[in-house]
């Protein structure tokens, strides 16, 4: 099939490459000429495992191409996936859907009345699909097919998803999407057919549930800190109950990224618009618990530095919002680093992949090429993104001024660090 993918960021670039891997002819479209140039050369403009290999293979075979031209896109495909951003608005918690509207307008201008299936994948406030569908020209139809991929596992999640959600209003749309995803469906992926509103809600409900699970365990961490308990053991103790499950129960500095934080805020804002704000009031608490974890690290850091961070040297391991990504959107690690810097500490950050992005967004921080260099003469070490290489660091060899570490992600081995003479402190223990 001939597909276009409109918006080639973290979602769209992966979707485009994965669709080519599934055997489709794909044209990726973006308004950013630099991104299009990199992608056309077979290079991912961000770090995502396995993406470079897919891009290189399929751009070389010409099954995957990229353009900034909507005219070319309209002429190329029978199916157009919308993958543009829907960030938090600057003036409220609601989602900014203007990029989506601009993409739909740019595409439909060039469709010329021919048949087309436009498929939304971006995460949107419920009601957006209906609104867009009403503006489409004759011949064009809408479907909504939300995406559940995780960064760091994006290629795998796209090729072998847990489920496919198809928000459709016609059999034709359903059949076309089933054909697009034939490989995954033949491999047994469950398909959920839904109306537009339910498809949109499944996505925001999934992210709200995941955020709730993380904030739940972090609320337990707060109680453990007050009651002399150990949240890591608590998480194990409840996680063995299959109804609860151990996944997404990792306590620590909390969730960040370009999705969970903005999606729970937008979901609550939309519920308020719909007159059912009370139903999602709890999401404000989920958000607040999450943000309190960041300040908890700062408070702990200050305490471990004898009551003041001013003039102290603090090494931060991690800048990305999670490992195996260079995405620093709403990164807890950088937020904590910036808060500590604001208390007049000298902060040096190391991250295996995210330092270029971090340098641009947080120029006030220092950056070091490796953990050893970051740790040089530090009074305090913070572990804030659990890259596997950080767990392999030999604590005995770090050239610090004081052997004190806060493990904000719980990924370091306390016994190993303590054996090397470190004061090891994690979150969720008194
Ligand atoms: N990043 C992720 O892991 C996932 C993201 N999503 C959702 O997917 C959507 C996109 O997210 P990301 O890829 O992370 O954002 P992103 O910011 O990385 O990518 C968005 C892309 O859209 C492009 N764009 C903006 N306006 C455009 C237009 N008019 N025409 C063509 N391209 C345009 C931008 O240049 C950018 O490359 C959001 O709604 C997000 O919530 C859903 C699941 C996973
Ligand atoms: O809508 C989206 O964009 C995506 O948002 C999340 O994916 P992602 O943000 O890539 O990463 P997650 O693995 O969900 O991690 C999010 C944040 O939660 C943190 N986290 C995760 C799990 C956990 O137990 N504890 C915890 O603090 C991570 O460190 C990270 O900062 C969802 O997991 C995806 O299903 C969804 O498609």
Short mmCIF file of C-alpha atoms and ligand atoms in Angstrom, two decimals:
data_model
loop_
_atom_site.label_atom_id
_atom_site.label_comp_id
_atom_site.label_asym_id
_atom_site.label_seq_id
_atom_site.Cartn_x
_atom_site.Cartn_y
_atom_site.Cartn_z
CA UNK A 1 0.00 0.00 0.00
CA UNK A 2 1.06 3.64 -0.41
CA UNK A 3 1.08 5.46 2.92
CA UNK A 4 2.15 8.91 4.01
CA UNK A 5 3.18 9.74 7.56
CA UNK A 6 2.70 13.41 8.41
CA UNK A 7 4.93 14.65 11.23
CA UNK A 8 8.22 12.76 11.54
CA UNK A 9 9.16 13.20 15.20
CA UNK A 10 9.54 10.45 17.80
CA UNK A 11 6.22 8.90 16.76
CA UNK A 12 6.11 9.56 13.02
CA UNK A 13 9.69 8.65 12.08
CA UNK A 14 9.31 5.29 13.80
CA UNK A 15 5.87 4.70 12.31
CA UNK A 16 7.16 5.50 8.82
CA UNK A 17 10.17 3.17 9.14
CA UNK A 18 8.09 0.39 10.67
CA UNK A 19 5.45 0.63 7.92
CA UNK A 20 8.22 0.31 5.32
CA UNK A 21 9.50 -2.73 7.22
CA UNK A 22 5.98 -4.18 6.89
CA UNK A 23 6.30 -3.91 3.11
CA UNK A 24 4.43 -0.66 2.41
CA UNK A 25 5.66 2.21 0.25
CA UNK A 26 5.97 5.14 2.62
CA UNK A 27 6.43 8.89 2.22
CA UNK A 28 7.20 10.82 5.41
CA UNK A 29 6.27 14.50 5.54
CA UNK A 30 7.48 17.17 7.95
CA UNK A 31 7.70 20.96 7.98
CA UNK A 32 11.23 20.78 9.40
CA UNK A 33 13.67 20.63 6.44
CA UNK A 34 16.61 19.58 8.65
CA UNK A 35 14.68 16.57 9.94
CA UNK A 36 13.67 15.64 6.41
CA UNK A 37 17.28 15.93 5.21
CA UNK A 38 18.54 13.61 7.98
CA UNK A 39 15.75 11.09 7.47
CA UNK A 40 16.25 11.11 3.69
CA UNK A 41 19.90 10.26 4.32
CA UNK A 42 18.73 7.27 6.35
CA UNK A 43 19.60 8.79 9.73
CA UNK A 44 17.30 9.21 12.69
CA UNK A 45 17.31 12.80 14.02
CA UNK A 46 17.06 11.37 17.57
CA UNK A 47 18.22 8.26 19.41
CA UNK A 48 15.92 5.27 19.24
CA UNK A 49 17.26 1.68 19.24
CA UNK A 50 17.00 -0.12 15.85
CA UNK A 51 15.60 2.95 14.08
CA UNK A 52 18.81 3.87 12.23
CA UNK A 53 19.07 0.36 10.79
CA UNK A 54 15.49 0.40 9.49
CA UNK A 55 15.86 3.90 8.05
CA UNK A 56 19.13 3.04 6.31
CA UNK A 57 17.72 -0.16 4.81
CA UNK A 58 14.43 1.24 3.57
CA UNK A 59 15.64 4.64 2.35
CA UNK A 60 18.31 2.77 0.35
CA UNK A 61 15.64 0.58 -1.27
CA UNK A 62 13.51 3.73 -1.89
CA UNK A 63 10.54 2.04 -0.20
CA UNK A 64 10.81 4.88 2.31
CA UNK A 65 11.18 8.50 1.26
CA UNK A 66 10.74 11.86 2.96
CA UNK A 67 9.58 15.27 1.79
CA UNK A 68 8.43 18.69 2.97
CA UNK A 69 5.90 18.87 0.11
CA UNK A 70 2.23 18.35 0.90
CA UNK A 71 1.51 18.38 -2.82
CA UNK A 72 3.72 15.34 -3.22
CA UNK A 73 2.12 13.71 -0.16
CA UNK A 74 -1.44 14.20 -1.41
CA UNK A 75 -0.54 12.65 -4.76
CA UNK A 76 1.43 9.76 -3.27
CA UNK A 77 -0.77 7.98 -0.79
CA UNK A 78 -4.17 6.43 -0.34
CA UNK A 79 -3.73 6.53 3.46
CA UNK A 80 -2.33 9.48 5.41
CA UNK A 81 -1.25 9.04 9.05
CA UNK A 82 -1.27 12.19 11.19
CA UNK A 83 1.63 12.08 13.69
CA UNK A 84 2.23 15.77 14.47
CA UNK A 85 2.76 17.03 18.01
CA UNK A 86 -0.02 17.94 20.44
CA UNK A 87 1.97 19.64 23.22
CA UNK A 88 0.58 21.34 26.29
CA UNK A 89 -0.65 24.84 25.48
CA UNK A 90 1.46 27.64 26.95
CA UNK A 91 -1.57 29.36 28.53
CA UNK A 92 -3.36 26.35 30.06
CA UNK A 93 -3.17 22.60 30.75
CA UNK A 94 -5.10 21.78 27.55
CA UNK A 95 -3.53 20.19 24.48
CA UNK A 96 -2.51 22.43 21.60
CA UNK A 97 -4.13 20.91 18.53
CA UNK A 98 -3.14 23.69 16.13
CA UNK A 99 -0.37 21.60 14.50
CA UNK A 100 -2.96 18.94 13.74
CA UNK A 101 -5.34 21.46 12.18
CA UNK A 102 -2.50 22.95 10.13
CA UNK A 103 -1.49 19.49 8.86
CA UNK A 104 -5.05 18.56 7.91
CA UNK A 105 -5.54 21.90 6.12
CA UNK A 106 -2.25 21.56 4.24
CA UNK A 107 -3.06 18.02 3.14
CA UNK A 108 -6.70 18.53 2.17
CA UNK A 109 -5.85 21.60 0.08
CA UNK A 110 -4.00 19.26 -2.26
CA UNK A 111 -6.29 16.21 -2.22
CA UNK A 112 -8.41 17.45 -5.13
CA UNK A 113 -11.52 15.40 -4.27
CA UNK A 114 -9.93 11.98 -4.73
CA UNK A 115 -10.53 9.19 -2.19
CA UNK A 116 -8.30 9.31 0.87
CA UNK A 117 -8.27 7.84 4.35
CA UNK A 118 -6.78 10.23 6.91
CA UNK A 119 -5.76 8.40 10.08
CA UNK A 120 -5.05 10.29 13.30
CA UNK A 121 -2.35 8.80 15.52
CA UNK A 122 -1.50 11.85 17.62
CA UNK A 123 -2.86 11.92 21.18
CA UNK A 124 -5.83 14.29 21.26
CA UNK A 125 -8.59 15.59 23.53
CA UNK A 126 -11.75 13.54 23.04
CA UNK A 127 -13.92 15.20 20.41
CA UNK A 128 -11.02 16.23 18.17
CA UNK A 129 -11.62 13.48 15.59
CA UNK A 130 -15.28 14.40 15.24
CA UNK A 131 -14.32 18.05 14.78
CA UNK A 132 -11.72 17.22 12.13
CA UNK A 133 -14.03 14.77 10.31
CA UNK A 134 -16.61 17.52 9.86
CA UNK A 135 -14.08 19.70 8.02
CA UNK A 136 -12.86 17.10 5.53
CA UNK A 137 -13.63 17.60 1.84
CA UNK A 138 -15.77 15.12 -0.12
CA UNK A 139 -13.88 11.91 -0.86
CA UNK A 140 -11.78 12.07 2.31
CA UNK A 141 -12.62 9.96 5.35
CA UNK A 142 -11.20 10.02 8.88
CA UNK A 143 -10.16 7.21 11.23
CA UNK A 144 -8.48 7.43 14.64
CA UNK A 145 -5.77 4.92 15.49
CA UNK A 146 -3.97 6.00 18.67
CA UNK A 147 -0.41 4.90 19.31
CA UNK A 148 0.90 3.22 22.47
CA UNK A 149 4.64 2.90 21.73
CA UNK A 150 7.21 3.59 24.44
CA UNK A 151 10.37 5.51 23.61
CA UNK A 152 13.38 3.23 23.87
CA UNK A 153 11.21 0.34 22.61
CA UNK A 154 9.47 2.25 19.83
CA UNK A 155 10.42 0.02 16.89
CA UNK A 156 9.54 -3.19 18.73
CA UNK A 157 6.27 -1.71 20.04
CA UNK A 158 5.25 -0.58 16.56
CA UNK A 159 6.05 -3.86 14.84
CA UNK A 160 4.56 -6.03 17.59
CA UNK A 161 2.02 -3.90 19.47
CA UNK A 162 0.06 -5.15 22.50
CA UNK A 163 -3.13 -4.18 20.69
CA UNK A 164 -4.41 -2.09 17.82
CA UNK A 165 -7.20 0.39 18.44
CA UNK A 166 -9.10 1.34 15.32
CA UNK A 167 -11.55 4.22 15.70
CA UNK A 168 -13.60 3.92 12.52
CA UNK A 169 -16.94 5.03 11.14
CA UNK A 170 -17.11 2.73 8.11
CA UNK A 171 -16.28 -0.81 7.08
CA UNK A 172 -14.08 0.58 4.35
CA UNK A 173 -11.89 2.40 6.88
CA UNK A 174 -11.68 -0.72 9.05
CA UNK A 175 -10.72 -2.94 6.10
CA UNK A 176 -8.04 -0.50 4.93
CA UNK A 177 -6.49 -0.30 8.40
CA UNK A 178 -6.64 -4.07 8.81
CA UNK A 179 -4.73 -4.31 5.52
CA UNK A 180 -2.10 -1.81 6.73
CA UNK A 181 -1.55 -3.84 9.91
CA UNK A 182 -1.98 -7.26 8.30
CA UNK A 183 1.38 -8.57 9.55
CA UNK A 184 0.69 -7.72 13.20
CA UNK A 185 -2.92 -8.93 13.03
CA UNK A 186 -1.85 -12.24 11.42
CA UNK A 187 0.65 -12.63 14.27
CA UNK A 188 -2.25 -12.46 16.75
CA UNK A 189 -2.34 -8.80 17.83
CA UNK A 190 -5.79 -8.09 19.32
CA UNK A 191 -7.82 -5.46 17.47
CA UNK A 192 -10.23 -3.17 19.32
CA UNK A 193 -12.79 -1.52 17.07
CA UNK A 194 -14.20 1.68 18.56
CA UNK A 195 -16.04 4.86 17.71
CA UNK A 196 -13.95 8.03 17.48
CA UNK A 197 -14.59 9.23 21.04
CA UNK A 198 -13.79 5.85 22.59
CA UNK A 199 -10.62 5.43 20.51
CA UNK A 200 -9.39 8.85 21.67
CA UNK A 201 -10.33 8.04 25.26
CA UNK A 202 -8.59 4.64 25.25
CA UNK A 203 -5.32 6.44 24.60
CA UNK A 204 -5.67 9.11 27.26
CA UNK A 205 -7.09 6.59 29.75
CA UNK A 206 -4.08 4.29 29.20
CA UNK A 207 -1.60 7.09 29.89
CA UNK A 208 -3.63 8.28 32.89
CA UNK A 209 -3.58 4.75 34.33
CA UNK A 210 0.17 4.38 33.81
CA UNK A 211 0.84 7.76 35.43
CA UNK A 212 -1.44 6.78 38.32
CA UNK A 213 0.46 3.55 38.87
CA UNK A 214 3.77 5.42 39.10
CA UNK A 215 2.40 8.11 41.40
CA UNK A 216 0.73 5.45 43.54
CA UNK A 217 4.05 3.80 44.28
CA UNK A 218 5.68 7.19 44.78
CA UNK A 219 2.94 8.13 47.27
CA UNK A 220 3.80 4.88 49.07
CA UNK A 221 7.43 6.04 48.97
CA UNK A 222 6.42 9.21 50.82
CA UNK A 223 4.64 7.14 53.47
CA UNK A 224 7.62 4.77 53.75
CA UNK A 225 9.90 7.76 54.28
CA UNK A 226 7.68 8.93 57.15
CA UNK A 227 7.04 5.48 58.65
CA UNK A 228 10.48 3.92 58.37
CA UNK A 229 9.41 1.47 55.66
CA UNK A 230 11.12 0.44 52.41
CA UNK A 231 9.13 1.15 49.25
CA UNK A 232 11.23 -1.18 47.07
CA UNK A 233 10.28 -4.12 49.25
CA UNK A 234 6.70 -2.83 49.40
CA UNK A 235 6.55 -2.72 45.58
CA UNK A 236 7.75 -6.31 45.41
CA UNK A 237 5.30 -7.34 48.07
CA UNK A 238 2.27 -5.95 46.25
CA UNK A 239 3.54 -6.63 42.72
CA UNK A 240 3.35 -10.41 43.12
CA UNK A 241 -0.43 -10.03 43.29
CA UNK A 242 -1.32 -10.60 39.66
CA UNK A 243 -4.21 -8.17 39.90
CA UNK A 244 -1.70 -5.44 40.74
CA UNK A 245 1.34 -6.61 38.74
CA UNK A 246 4.92 -5.49 39.24
CA UNK A 247 5.36 -3.53 36.00
CA UNK A 248 5.29 0.26 36.21
CA UNK A 249 5.69 0.15 39.98
CA UNK A 250 9.27 1.43 40.05
CA UNK A 251 9.50 4.16 42.66
CA UNK A 252 11.89 7.05 42.16
CA UNK A 253 12.08 10.56 40.83
CA UNK A 254 8.86 10.07 38.87
CA UNK A 255 7.60 10.28 35.32
CA UNK A 256 8.57 12.81 32.69
CA UNK A 257 8.74 12.91 28.92
CA UNK A 258 6.72 14.44 26.12
CA UNK A 259 3.59 12.45 26.93
CA UNK A 260 2.51 11.29 30.42
CA UNK A 261 2.76 14.74 32.11
CA UNK A 262 1.05 16.70 29.34
CA UNK A 263 -1.50 13.96 28.62
CA UNK A 264 -2.85 13.75 32.19
CA UNK A 265 -3.15 17.53 32.32
CA UNK A 266 -4.90 17.71 28.96
CA UNK A 267 -7.23 14.84 29.91
CA UNK A 268 -8.30 16.61 33.11
CA UNK A 269 -8.71 19.91 31.26
CA UNK A 270 -10.92 18.25 28.65
CA UNK A 271 -13.05 16.57 31.33
CA UNK A 272 -13.63 20.00 32.87
CA UNK A 273 -14.69 21.39 29.47
CA UNK A 274 -17.13 18.49 29.19
CA UNK A 275 -18.63 19.31 32.59
CA UNK A 276 -17.21 16.22 34.29
CA UNK A 277 -14.10 17.75 35.82
CA UNK A 278 -14.74 15.99 39.13
CA UNK A 279 -14.21 12.58 37.49
CA UNK A 280 -10.57 13.34 36.78
CA UNK A 281 -9.77 15.62 39.71
CA UNK A 282 -7.52 12.84 41.04
CA UNK A 283 -5.14 13.43 38.13
CA UNK A 284 -4.12 16.75 39.68
CA UNK A 285 -2.98 14.74 42.71
CA UNK A 286 -1.12 12.28 40.46
CA UNK A 287 0.68 15.24 38.90
CA UNK A 288 1.43 16.81 42.29
CA UNK A 289 2.80 13.57 43.79
CA UNK A 290 5.00 13.23 40.72
CA UNK A 291 6.42 16.75 40.97
CA UNK A 292 6.97 16.41 44.74
CA UNK A 293 9.44 13.57 44.06
CA UNK A 294 11.70 16.00 42.21
CA UNK A 295 11.72 18.44 45.13
CA UNK A 296 12.29 15.51 47.54
CA UNK A 297 15.61 14.80 45.76
CA UNK A 298 16.59 18.46 46.08
CA UNK A 299 15.69 18.52 49.79
CA UNK A 300 17.60 15.29 50.40
CA UNK A 301 20.59 16.66 48.49
CA UNK A 302 20.58 19.83 50.62
CA UNK A 303 20.31 17.77 53.79
CA UNK A 304 23.22 15.55 52.77
CA UNK A 305 25.26 18.68 52.05
CA UNK A 306 24.92 19.95 55.64
CA UNK A 307 21.90 22.17 55.00
CA UNK A 308 23.09 24.20 52.02
CA UNK A 309 23.84 23.46 48.38
CA UNK A 310 25.51 26.82 47.79
CA UNK A 311 29.04 26.35 46.50
CA UNK A 312 28.74 22.55 46.46
CA UNK A 313 29.73 20.49 43.42
CA UNK A 314 26.99 18.08 42.39
CA UNK A 315 27.38 15.41 39.71
CA UNK A 316 24.21 14.27 37.93
CA UNK A 317 24.09 10.97 36.05
CA UNK A 318 21.31 11.21 33.49
CA UNK A 319 19.61 13.93 31.46
CA UNK A 320 17.11 12.00 29.31
CA UNK A 321 13.64 11.41 30.78
CA UNK A 322 14.30 7.66 30.54
CA UNK A 323 17.14 5.39 29.37
CA UNK A 324 17.65 4.47 25.72
CA UNK A 325 16.34 7.84 24.61
CA UNK A 326 17.81 11.29 24.00
CA UNK A 327 14.42 12.89 24.73
CA UNK A 328 14.71 15.51 27.46
CA UNK A 329 11.12 16.81 27.34
CA UNK A 330 10.05 17.40 30.95
CA UNK A 331 12.96 15.28 32.14
CA UNK A 332 12.94 14.76 35.92
CA UNK A 333 16.76 14.51 35.84
CA UNK A 334 17.24 17.92 34.24
CA UNK A 335 14.53 19.49 36.36
CA UNK A 336 16.27 18.31 39.54
CA UNK A 337 19.66 19.44 38.15
CA UNK A 338 18.23 22.90 37.39
CA UNK A 339 16.61 23.21 40.85
CA UNK A 340 19.92 22.33 42.51
CA UNK A 341 21.79 24.78 40.29
CA UNK A 342 19.25 27.44 41.30
CA UNK A 343 20.44 26.93 44.91
CA UNK A 344 23.91 28.04 43.78
CA UNK A 345 25.48 24.60 43.44
CA UNK A 346 27.83 23.84 40.57
CA UNK A 347 26.12 21.04 38.66
CA UNK A 348 27.83 18.76 36.14
CA UNK A 349 25.71 16.36 34.08
CA UNK A 350 26.59 13.27 32.10
CA UNK A 351 24.21 11.35 29.86
CA UNK A 352 25.21 8.79 27.19
CA UNK A 353 22.87 10.25 24.54
CA UNK A 354 20.99 13.34 25.64
CA UNK A 355 23.76 15.88 26.25
CA UNK A 356 23.36 17.79 22.98
CA UNK A 357 19.68 18.36 23.68
CA UNK A 358 20.34 19.13 27.35
CA UNK A 359 23.04 21.70 26.53
CA UNK A 360 20.54 23.63 24.40
CA UNK A 361 17.72 23.60 26.96
CA UNK A 362 19.85 23.94 30.12
CA UNK A 363 22.96 25.97 29.19
CA UNK A 364 23.49 26.95 32.84
CA UNK A 365 24.65 23.40 33.70
CA UNK A 366 28.10 21.90 33.07
CA UNK A 367 28.42 18.78 30.94
CA UNK A 368 31.04 16.03 31.16
CA UNK A 369 31.99 13.41 28.60
CA UNK A 370 31.80 10.47 31.02
CA UNK A 371 30.62 9.66 34.56
CA UNK A 372 34.17 9.86 35.92
CA UNK A 373 34.67 13.39 34.61
CA UNK A 374 31.25 14.44 35.93
CA UNK A 375 32.10 13.07 39.37
CA UNK A 376 35.45 14.83 39.67
CA UNK A 377 35.66 16.58 43.08
CA UNK A 378 31.89 16.28 43.57
CA UNK A 379 30.43 16.56 47.06
CA UNK A 380 27.35 14.63 45.97
CA UNK A 381 26.41 12.26 43.15
CA UNK A 382 22.83 11.93 41.86
CA UNK A 383 21.65 8.96 39.77
CA UNK A 384 18.55 10.24 37.97
CA UNK A 385 18.20 8.26 34.71
CA UNK A 386 18.77 4.52 34.92
CA UNK A 387 21.03 3.91 31.91
CA UNK A 388 22.41 0.35 32.25
CA UNK A 389 26.00 1.63 32.06
CA UNK A 390 25.49 3.62 35.27
CA UNK A 391 24.72 0.38 37.14
CA UNK A 392 28.11 -0.95 35.94
CA UNK A 393 30.16 2.00 37.30
CA UNK A 394 32.79 0.92 39.84
CA UNK A 395 32.04 3.23 42.79
CA UNK A 396 35.55 2.72 44.17
CA UNK A 397 37.11 4.50 41.19
CA UNK A 398 35.09 7.73 41.10
CA UNK A 399 37.31 10.75 41.92
CA UNK A 400 34.78 12.50 44.19
CA UNK A 401 35.37 14.87 47.11
CA UNK A 402 32.76 13.07 49.22
CA UNK A 403 31.34 9.57 48.77
CA UNK A 404 27.63 10.37 48.96
CA UNK A 405 25.12 9.19 46.37
CA UNK A 406 21.36 9.63 45.98
CA UNK A 407 19.95 6.87 43.80
CA UNK A 408 16.85 8.56 42.43
CA UNK A 409 15.95 5.57 40.25
CA UNK A 410 16.87 2.67 42.49
CA UNK A 411 19.07 1.13 39.80
CA UNK A 412 22.37 1.05 41.69
CA UNK A 413 23.37 -1.85 43.94
CA UNK A 414 23.39 -0.41 47.49
CA UNK A 415 25.63 -3.19 48.86
CA UNK A 416 28.29 -2.49 46.23
CA UNK A 417 28.29 1.26 46.84
CA UNK A 418 28.30 0.91 50.61
CA UNK A 419 31.14 -1.62 50.41
CA UNK A 420 33.16 1.01 48.55
CA UNK A 421 32.65 3.46 51.41
CA UNK A 422 29.73 5.42 50.02
CA UNK A 423 26.79 6.86 51.92
CA UNK A 424 24.01 5.44 49.74
CA UNK A 425 20.58 7.06 49.95
CA UNK A 426 17.58 6.17 47.84
CA UNK A 427 14.00 7.47 47.73
CA UNK A 428 11.25 5.72 49.67
CA UNK A 429 13.30 4.87 52.74
CA UNK A 430 13.63 6.97 55.83
N1 LIG B 1 6.74 10.22 21.56
C1 LIG B 1 6.03 9.15 21.82
O1 LIG B 1 6.56 8.18 22.37
C2 LIG B 1 4.58 9.06 21.49
C3 LIG B 1 3.89 10.16 21.08
N2 LIG B 1 2.53 10.10 20.88
C4 LIG B 1 1.81 11.26 20.40
O2 LIG B 1 2.24 11.50 19.07
C5 LIG B 1 2.22 12.88 18.75
C6 LIG B 1 3.59 13.29 18.26
O3 LIG B 1 4.50 13.14 19.32
P1 LIG B 1 6.08 13.17 19.08
O4 LIG B 1 6.41 12.41 17.85
O5 LIG B 1 6.69 12.76 20.36
O6 LIG B 1 6.32 14.73 18.83
P2 LIG B 1 7.56 15.43 18.07
O7 LIG B 1 7.54 16.83 18.51
O8 LIG B 1 8.78 14.60 18.24
O9 LIG B 1 7.16 15.34 16.54
C7 LIG B 1 6.16 16.10 15.94
C8 LIG B 1 6.63 16.41 14.51
O10 LIG B 1 5.56 17.05 13.80
C9 LIG B 1 6.15 18.01 12.93
N3 LIG B 1 5.11 18.97 12.51
C10 LIG B 1 4.57 19.99 13.21
N4 LIG B 1 3.64 20.62 12.46
C11 LIG B 1 3.60 19.97 11.27
C12 LIG B 1 2.82 20.13 10.10
N5 LIG B 1 1.90 21.08 9.99
N6 LIG B 1 3.05 19.29 9.06
C13 LIG B 1 3.99 18.31 9.16
N7 LIG B 1 4.74 18.11 10.24
C14 LIG B 1 4.54 18.92 11.29
C15 LIG B 1 7.26 18.60 13.76
O11 LIG B 1 8.22 19.26 12.94
C16 LIG B 1 7.82 17.36 14.43
O12 LIG B 1 8.84 16.75 13.66
C17 LIG B 1 1.75 13.57 20.04
O13 LIG B 1 0.37 13.72 19.98
C18 LIG B 1 2.12 12.57 21.11
O14 LIG B 1 1.33 12.72 22.28
C19 LIG B 1 1.84 8.94 21.04
C20 LIG B 1 2.49 7.80 21.43
C21 LIG B 1 3.91 7.77 21.69
O1 LIG B 2 1.83 8.41 24.85
C1 LIG B 2 3.03 8.23 24.83
O2 LIG B 2 3.84 8.98 24.32
C2 LIG B 2 3.64 7.06 25.51
O3 LIG B 2 3.87 7.41 26.90
C3 LIG B 2 4.49 6.39 27.67
O4 LIG B 2 5.74 6.01 27.10
P1 LIG B 2 7.11 6.83 27.35
O5 LIG B 2 6.78 8.20 27.84
O6 LIG B 2 7.91 6.67 26.12
O7 LIG B 2 7.90 6.04 28.47
P2 LIG B 2 7.49 5.21 29.76
O8 LIG B 2 8.23 3.94 29.75
O9 LIG B 2 6.02 5.15 29.93
O10 LIG B 2 8.10 6.10 30.92
C4 LIG B 2 7.54 7.37 31.20
C5 LIG B 2 8.21 7.96 32.45
O11 LIG B 2 7.81 7.23 33.61
C6 LIG B 2 8.96 6.85 34.37
N1 LIG B 2 8.65 5.56 35.05
C7 LIG B 2 8.21 4.50 34.34
C8 LIG B 2 7.89 3.32 34.98
C9 LIG B 2 8.00 3.22 36.38
O12 LIG B 2 7.71 2.18 37.01
N2 LIG B 2 8.44 4.31 37.06
C10 LIG B 2 8.76 5.48 36.43
O13 LIG B 2 9.14 6.47 37.11
C11 LIG B 2 10.08 6.75 33.34
O14 LIG B 2 11.33 6.89 33.95
C12 LIG B 2 9.74 7.91 32.43
O15 LIG B 2 10.22 9.13 32.94
C13 LIG B 2 3.61 5.13 27.63
O16 LIG B 2 4.27 4.09 28.35
C14 LIG B 2 3.35 4.69 26.20
O17 LIG B 2 2.48 3.58 26.18
C15 LIG B 2 2.73 5.86 25.44
O18 LIG B 2 2.52 5.52 24.09
#
